[in-house]
PDB file of C-alpha atoms and ligand atoms in Angstrom:
ATOM      1  CA  MET A   1      12.203 187.321-110.521  1.00  0.00           C
ATOM      2  CA  THR A   2      13.001 190.413-108.488  1.00  0.00           C
ATOM      3  CA  ILE A   3      14.831 189.834-105.252  1.00  0.00           C
ATOM      4  CA  VAL A   4      13.608 192.066-102.428  1.00  0.00           C
ATOM      5  CA  ILE A   5      15.462 192.580 -99.184  1.00  0.00           C
ATOM      6  CA  THR A   6      14.540 194.672 -96.175  1.00  0.00           C
ATOM      7  CA  ALA A   7      16.616 197.233 -94.347  1.00  0.00           C
ATOM      8  CA  PHE A   8      16.113 199.882 -91.665  1.00  0.00           C
ATOM      9  CA  GLU A   9      14.116 202.907 -92.721  1.00  0.00           C
ATOM     10  CA  ARG A  10      16.179 204.924 -90.283  1.00  0.00           C
ATOM     11  CA  SER A  11      19.477 203.278 -89.588  1.00  0.00           C
ATOM     12  CA  PRO A  12      20.718 203.727 -86.017  1.00  0.00           C
ATOM     13  CA  ASP A  13      24.269 204.238 -87.404  1.00  0.00           C
ATOM     14  CA  GLY A  14      23.051 207.073 -89.602  1.00  0.00           C
ATOM     15  CA  GLY A  15      23.328 205.062 -92.791  1.00  0.00           C
ATOM     16  CA  GLN A  16      26.948 203.979 -92.420  1.00  0.00           C
ATOM     17  CA  GLY A  17      26.096 200.480 -93.583  1.00  0.00           C
ATOM     18  CA  LEU A  18      26.726 198.727 -90.281  1.00  0.00           C
ATOM     19  CA  ALA A  19      23.347 197.012 -90.142  1.00  0.00           C
ATOM     20  CA  ARG A  20      23.262 193.386 -91.163  1.00  0.00           C
ATOM     21  CA  ASP A  21      21.524 193.998 -94.502  1.00  0.00           C
ATOM     22  CA  THR A  22      25.058 194.967 -95.653  1.00  0.00           C
ATOM     23  CA  ARG A  23      26.030 191.282 -95.733  1.00  0.00           C
ATOM     24  CA  VAL A  24      23.137 190.439 -98.018  1.00  0.00           C
ATOM     25  CA  ARG A  25      23.709 193.465-100.277  1.00  0.00           C
ATOM     26  CA  TRP A  26      27.418 192.566-100.473  1.00  0.00           C
ATOM     27  CA  ALA A  27      26.682 188.946-101.505  1.00  0.00           C
ATOM     28  CA  LEU A  28      24.129 190.079-104.130  1.00  0.00           C
ATOM     29  CA  GLU A  29      26.590 192.644-105.504  1.00  0.00           C
ATOM     30  CA  GLU A  30      29.336 190.005-105.705  1.00  0.00           C
ATOM     31  CA  VAL A  31      27.144 187.627-107.741  1.00  0.00           C
ATOM     32  CA  GLY A  32      25.813 190.503-109.841  1.00  0.00           C
ATOM     33  CA  GLN A  33      22.129 190.025-108.984  1.00  0.00           C
ATOM     34  CA  PRO A  34      19.914 193.103-109.051  1.00  0.00           C
ATOM     35  CA  TYR A  35      17.634 193.588-106.046  1.00  0.00           C
ATOM     36  CA  ASP A  36      15.143 195.991-104.537  1.00  0.00           C
ATOM     37  CA  VAL A  37      15.308 197.216-100.977  1.00  0.00           C
ATOM     38  CA  ARG A  38      12.150 197.722 -98.931  1.00  0.00           C
ATOM     39  CA  LEU A  39      12.823 200.057 -96.038  1.00  0.00           C
ATOM     40  CA  VAL A  40      10.958 199.251 -92.798  1.00  0.00           C
ATOM     41  CA  SER A  41      10.453 201.280 -89.650  1.00  0.00           C
ATOM     42  CA  PHE A  42      11.093 199.831 -86.187  1.00  0.00           C
ATOM     43  CA  ARG A  43       7.331 199.826 -85.665  1.00  0.00           C
ATOM     44  CA  ALA A  44       6.606 198.023 -88.944  1.00  0.00           C
ATOM     45  CA  MET A  45       9.226 195.365 -88.130  1.00  0.00           C
ATOM     46  CA  LYS A  46       7.084 194.193 -85.197  1.00  0.00           C
ATOM     47  CA  GLN A  47       3.809 194.067 -87.154  1.00  0.00           C
ATOM     48  CA  PRO A  48       2.267 190.841 -88.515  1.00  0.00           C
ATOM     49  CA  ALA A  49       3.166 191.571 -92.150  1.00  0.00           C
ATOM     50  CA  HIS A  50       6.883 191.701 -91.333  1.00  0.00           C
ATOM     51  CA  LEU A  51       6.698 188.977 -88.672  1.00  0.00           C
ATOM     52  CA  ARG A  52       5.464 186.635 -91.382  1.00  0.00           C
ATOM     53  CA  LEU A  53       8.837 187.156 -93.072  1.00  0.00           C
ATOM     54  CA  HIS A  54      10.956 187.357 -89.937  1.00  0.00           C
ATOM     55  CA  PRO A  55       9.713 185.622 -86.743  1.00  0.00           C
ATOM     56  CA  PHE A  56      11.911 187.842 -84.567  1.00  0.00           C
ATOM     57  CA  GLY A  57      10.787 191.080 -86.184  1.00  0.00           C
ATOM     58  CA  GLN A  58      14.223 192.052 -87.504  1.00  0.00           C
ATOM     59  CA  ILE A  59      15.989 192.935 -90.719  1.00  0.00           C
ATOM     60  CA  PRO A  60      17.240 191.793 -93.131  1.00  0.00           C
ATOM     61  CA  THR A  61      14.777 189.540 -94.879  1.00  0.00           C
ATOM     62  CA  TYR A  62      15.051 188.135 -98.391  1.00  0.00           C
ATOM     63  CA  GLU A  63      12.173 187.470-100.798  1.00  0.00           C
ATOM     64  CA  GLU A  64      12.499 185.778-104.141  1.00  0.00           C
ATOM     65  CA  GLY A  65       9.138 184.720-105.591  1.00  0.00           C
ATOM     66  CA  ASP A  66       7.558 182.262-103.137  1.00  0.00           C
ATOM     67  CA  LEU A  67      10.732 182.030-101.061  1.00  0.00           C
ATOM     68  CA  ALA A  68      11.095 184.149 -97.932  1.00  0.00           C
ATOM     69  CA  LEU A  69      14.230 183.880 -95.808  1.00  0.00           C
ATOM     70  CA  PHE A  70      15.616 185.504 -92.683  1.00  0.00           C
ATOM     71  CA  GLU A  71      19.026 185.231 -90.905  1.00  0.00           C
ATOM     72  CA  THR A  72      21.945 186.628 -92.832  1.00  0.00           C
ATOM     73  CA  GLY A  73      23.879 183.365 -92.728  1.00  0.00           C
ATOM     74  CA  ALA A  74      21.002 181.475 -94.338  1.00  0.00           C
ATOM     75  CA  ILE A  75      20.394 184.218 -96.872  1.00  0.00           C
ATOM     76  CA  VAL A  76      24.048 184.507 -97.916  1.00  0.00           C
ATOM     77  CA  PHE A  77      24.322 180.716 -98.087  1.00  0.00           C
ATOM     78  CA  HIS A  78      21.233 180.635-100.329  1.00  0.00           C
ATOM     79  CA  ILE A  79      22.694 183.306-102.608  1.00  0.00           C
ATOM     80  CA  ALA A  80      25.986 181.404-102.751  1.00  0.00           C
ATOM     81  CA  ASN A  81      24.226 178.170-103.667  1.00  0.00           C
ATOM     82  CA  ARG A  82      21.925 179.699-106.238  1.00  0.00           C
ATOM     83  CA  TYR A  83      24.401 181.940-108.057  1.00  0.00           C
ATOM     84  CA  GLY A  84      27.957 181.092-108.914  1.00  0.00           C
ATOM     85  CA  GLY A  85      31.075 182.822-107.736  1.00  0.00           C
ATOM     86  CA  LEU A  86      30.939 182.822-103.926  1.00  0.00           C
ATOM     87  CA  LEU A  87      31.663 179.183-103.055  1.00  0.00           C
ATOM     88  CA  PRO A  88      34.327 176.938-104.601  1.00  0.00           C
ATOM     89  CA  ALA A  89      33.166 173.928-106.677  1.00  0.00           C
ATOM     90  CA  ASP A  90      35.606 171.501-105.050  1.00  0.00           C
ATOM     91  CA  ALA A  91      33.714 169.720-102.231  1.00  0.00           C
ATOM     92  CA  ASN A  92      36.428 170.061 -99.583  1.00  0.00           C
ATOM     93  CA  ALA A  93      37.138 173.688-100.414  1.00  0.00           C
ATOM     94  CA  ARG A  94      33.394 174.347-100.279  1.00  0.00           C
ATOM     95  CA  ALA A  95      33.131 172.686 -96.870  1.00  0.00           C
ATOM     96  CA  ARG A  96      36.034 174.833 -95.598  1.00  0.00           C
ATOM     97  CA  ALA A  97      34.385 178.021 -96.913  1.00  0.00           C
ATOM     98  CA  ILE A  98      31.094 177.037 -95.203  1.00  0.00           C
ATOM     99  CA  THR A  99      33.029 176.338 -92.006  1.00  0.00           C
ATOM    100  CA  TRP A 100      34.169 179.966 -92.102  1.00  0.00           C
ATOM    101  CA  MET A 101      30.585 181.141 -92.647  1.00  0.00           C
ATOM    102  CA  PHE A 102      29.562 179.391 -89.431  1.00  0.00           C
ATOM    103  CA  ALA A 103      32.661 180.647 -87.633  1.00  0.00           C
ATOM    104  CA  ALA A 104      31.909 184.222 -88.630  1.00  0.00           C
ATOM    105  CA  LEU A 105      28.407 184.003 -87.218  1.00  0.00           C
ATOM    106  CA  ASN A 106      28.938 181.751 -84.194  1.00  0.00           C
ATOM    107  CA  THR A 107      32.485 182.474 -83.006  1.00  0.00           C
ATOM    108  CA  VAL A 108      33.639 185.819 -84.392  1.00  0.00           C
ATOM    109  CA  GLU A 109      30.460 187.932 -84.233  1.00  0.00           C
ATOM    110  CA  PRO A 110      29.302 187.252 -80.626  1.00  0.00           C
ATOM    111  CA  PRO A 111      32.412 188.511 -78.794  1.00  0.00           C
ATOM    112  CA  ILE A 112      32.688 191.522 -81.116  1.00  0.00           C
ATOM    113  CA  LEU A 113      29.046 192.404 -80.349  1.00  0.00           C
ATOM    114  CA  GLU A 114      29.637 191.912 -76.682  1.00  0.00           C
ATOM    115  CA  LEU A 115      32.692 194.198 -76.773  1.00  0.00           C
ATOM    116  CA  VAL A 116      30.814 196.863 -78.676  1.00  0.00           C
ATOM    117  CA  THR A 117      27.918 196.677 -76.187  1.00  0.00           C
ATOM    118  CA  ALA A 118      30.214 196.726 -73.129  1.00  0.00           C
ATOM    119  CA  LYS A 119      32.390 199.539 -74.467  1.00  0.00           C
ATOM    120  CA  PHE A 120      30.052 201.817 -76.349  1.00  0.00           C
ATOM    121  CA  ALA A 121      26.442 201.098 -75.334  1.00  0.00           C
ATOM    122  CA  GLU A 122      27.129 200.425 -71.641  1.00  0.00           C
ATOM    123  CA  GLY A 123      30.604 201.907 -71.218  1.00  0.00           C
ATOM    124  CA  ASP A 124      29.313 204.533 -68.819  1.00  0.00           C
ATOM    125  CA  LYS A 125      27.720 202.014 -66.412  1.00  0.00           C
ATOM    126  CA  PRO A 126      29.387 201.337 -63.071  1.00  0.00           C
ATOM    127  CA  TRP A 127      30.100 197.691 -63.974  1.00  0.00           C
ATOM    128  CA  ALA A 128      31.698 198.474 -67.343  1.00  0.00           C
ATOM    129  CA  GLY A 129      35.341 198.299 -66.161  1.00  0.00           C
ATOM    130  CA  GLU A 130      34.892 194.938 -64.451  1.00  0.00           C
ATOM    131  CA  ARG A 131      33.016 193.502 -67.378  1.00  0.00           C
ATOM    132  CA  LEU A 132      35.631 194.595 -69.911  1.00  0.00           C
ATOM    133  CA  SER A 133      38.445 193.027 -67.900  1.00  0.00           C
ATOM    134  CA  ARG A 134      36.733 189.580 -67.919  1.00  0.00           C
ATOM    135  CA  ARG A 135      38.123 187.103 -70.403  1.00  0.00           C
ATOM    136  CA  PRO A 136      35.173 185.484 -72.182  1.00  0.00           C
ATOM    137  CA  ASP A 137      34.980 181.723 -71.755  1.00  0.00           C
ATOM    138  CA  PHE A 138      32.566 180.413 -74.322  1.00  0.00           C
ATOM    139  CA  CYS A 139      32.397 176.877 -72.909  1.00  0.00           C
ATOM    140  CA  LEU A 140      30.814 178.175 -69.727  1.00  0.00           C
ATOM    141  CA  ARG A 141      27.944 179.926 -71.444  1.00  0.00           C
TER     142      ARG A 141
HETATM  143  N1  GSH B 201      21.111 186.853 -86.470  1.00  0.00           N
HETATM  144  C1  GSH B 201      20.366 187.786 -87.251  1.00  0.00           C
HETATM  145  C2  GSH B 201      20.404 189.115 -86.550  1.00  0.00           C
HETATM  146  C3  GSH B 201      19.470 190.130 -87.182  1.00  0.00           C
HETATM  147  C4  GSH B 201      19.506 191.455 -86.417  1.00  0.00           C
HETATM  148  O1  GSH B 201      19.974 191.518 -85.278  1.00  0.00           O
HETATM  149  N2  GSH B 201      19.029 192.523 -87.071  1.00  0.00           N
HETATM  150  C5  GSH B 201      19.047 193.821 -86.439  1.00  0.00           C
HETATM  151  C6  GSH B 201      19.613 194.856 -87.404  1.00  0.00           C
HETATM  152  S1  GSH B 201      21.309 194.516 -87.768  1.00  0.00           S
HETATM  153  C7  GSH B 201      17.621 194.259 -86.129  1.00  0.00           C
HETATM  154  O2  GSH B 201      16.728 194.085 -86.912  1.00  0.00           O
HETATM  155  N3  GSH B 201      17.452 194.912 -84.972  1.00  0.00           N
HETATM  156  C8  GSH B 201      16.181 195.448 -84.568  1.00  0.00           C
HETATM  157  C9  GSH B 201      15.496 194.652 -83.526  1.00  0.00           C
HETATM  158  O3  GSH B 201      16.023 193.592 -83.131  1.00  0.00           O
HETATM  159  O4  GSH B 201      14.410 195.056 -83.111  1.00  0.00           O
HETATM  160  C10 GSH B 201      20.923 187.867 -88.688  1.00  0.00           C
HETATM  161  O5  GSH B 201      22.127 187.632 -88.850  1.00  0.00           O
HETATM  162  O6  GSH B 201      20.182 188.160 -89.620  1.00  0.00           O
END
């Protein structure tokens, strides 16, 4: 059964691989599973056909027969469960690896994204200096 993932037709980073489909491609490459990539435009991502695969109109998505998934964490976890080689067999070691999957998505990624936004996307705004000097306190959010 051919696995099909979606990716940007025109990547905002000019094809440097910084979009989140990289995580899914990487996992599939690690487990040695072949896959096809369907490239979607920003317009197509917000149309019903794509929204049926991804309720937020984003990439990547993952299709495997009747199964359609979105969210890179869920997709990578599915790949890790279905194909060997990404997660340890020992139950405790597996739980620790899954802990790091959640940490990457919930604790590591958000402040990195915020920094990138504050520095590069909004670095020229008048509030940028003040925002960058603030220490993030995740319990207050
Ligand atoms: N939490 C989601 C984030 C998905 C996401 O933000 N995708 C971006 C590309 S990396 C996207 O499709 N952006 C276009 C948009 O939101 O309209 C995941 O990990 O899959």
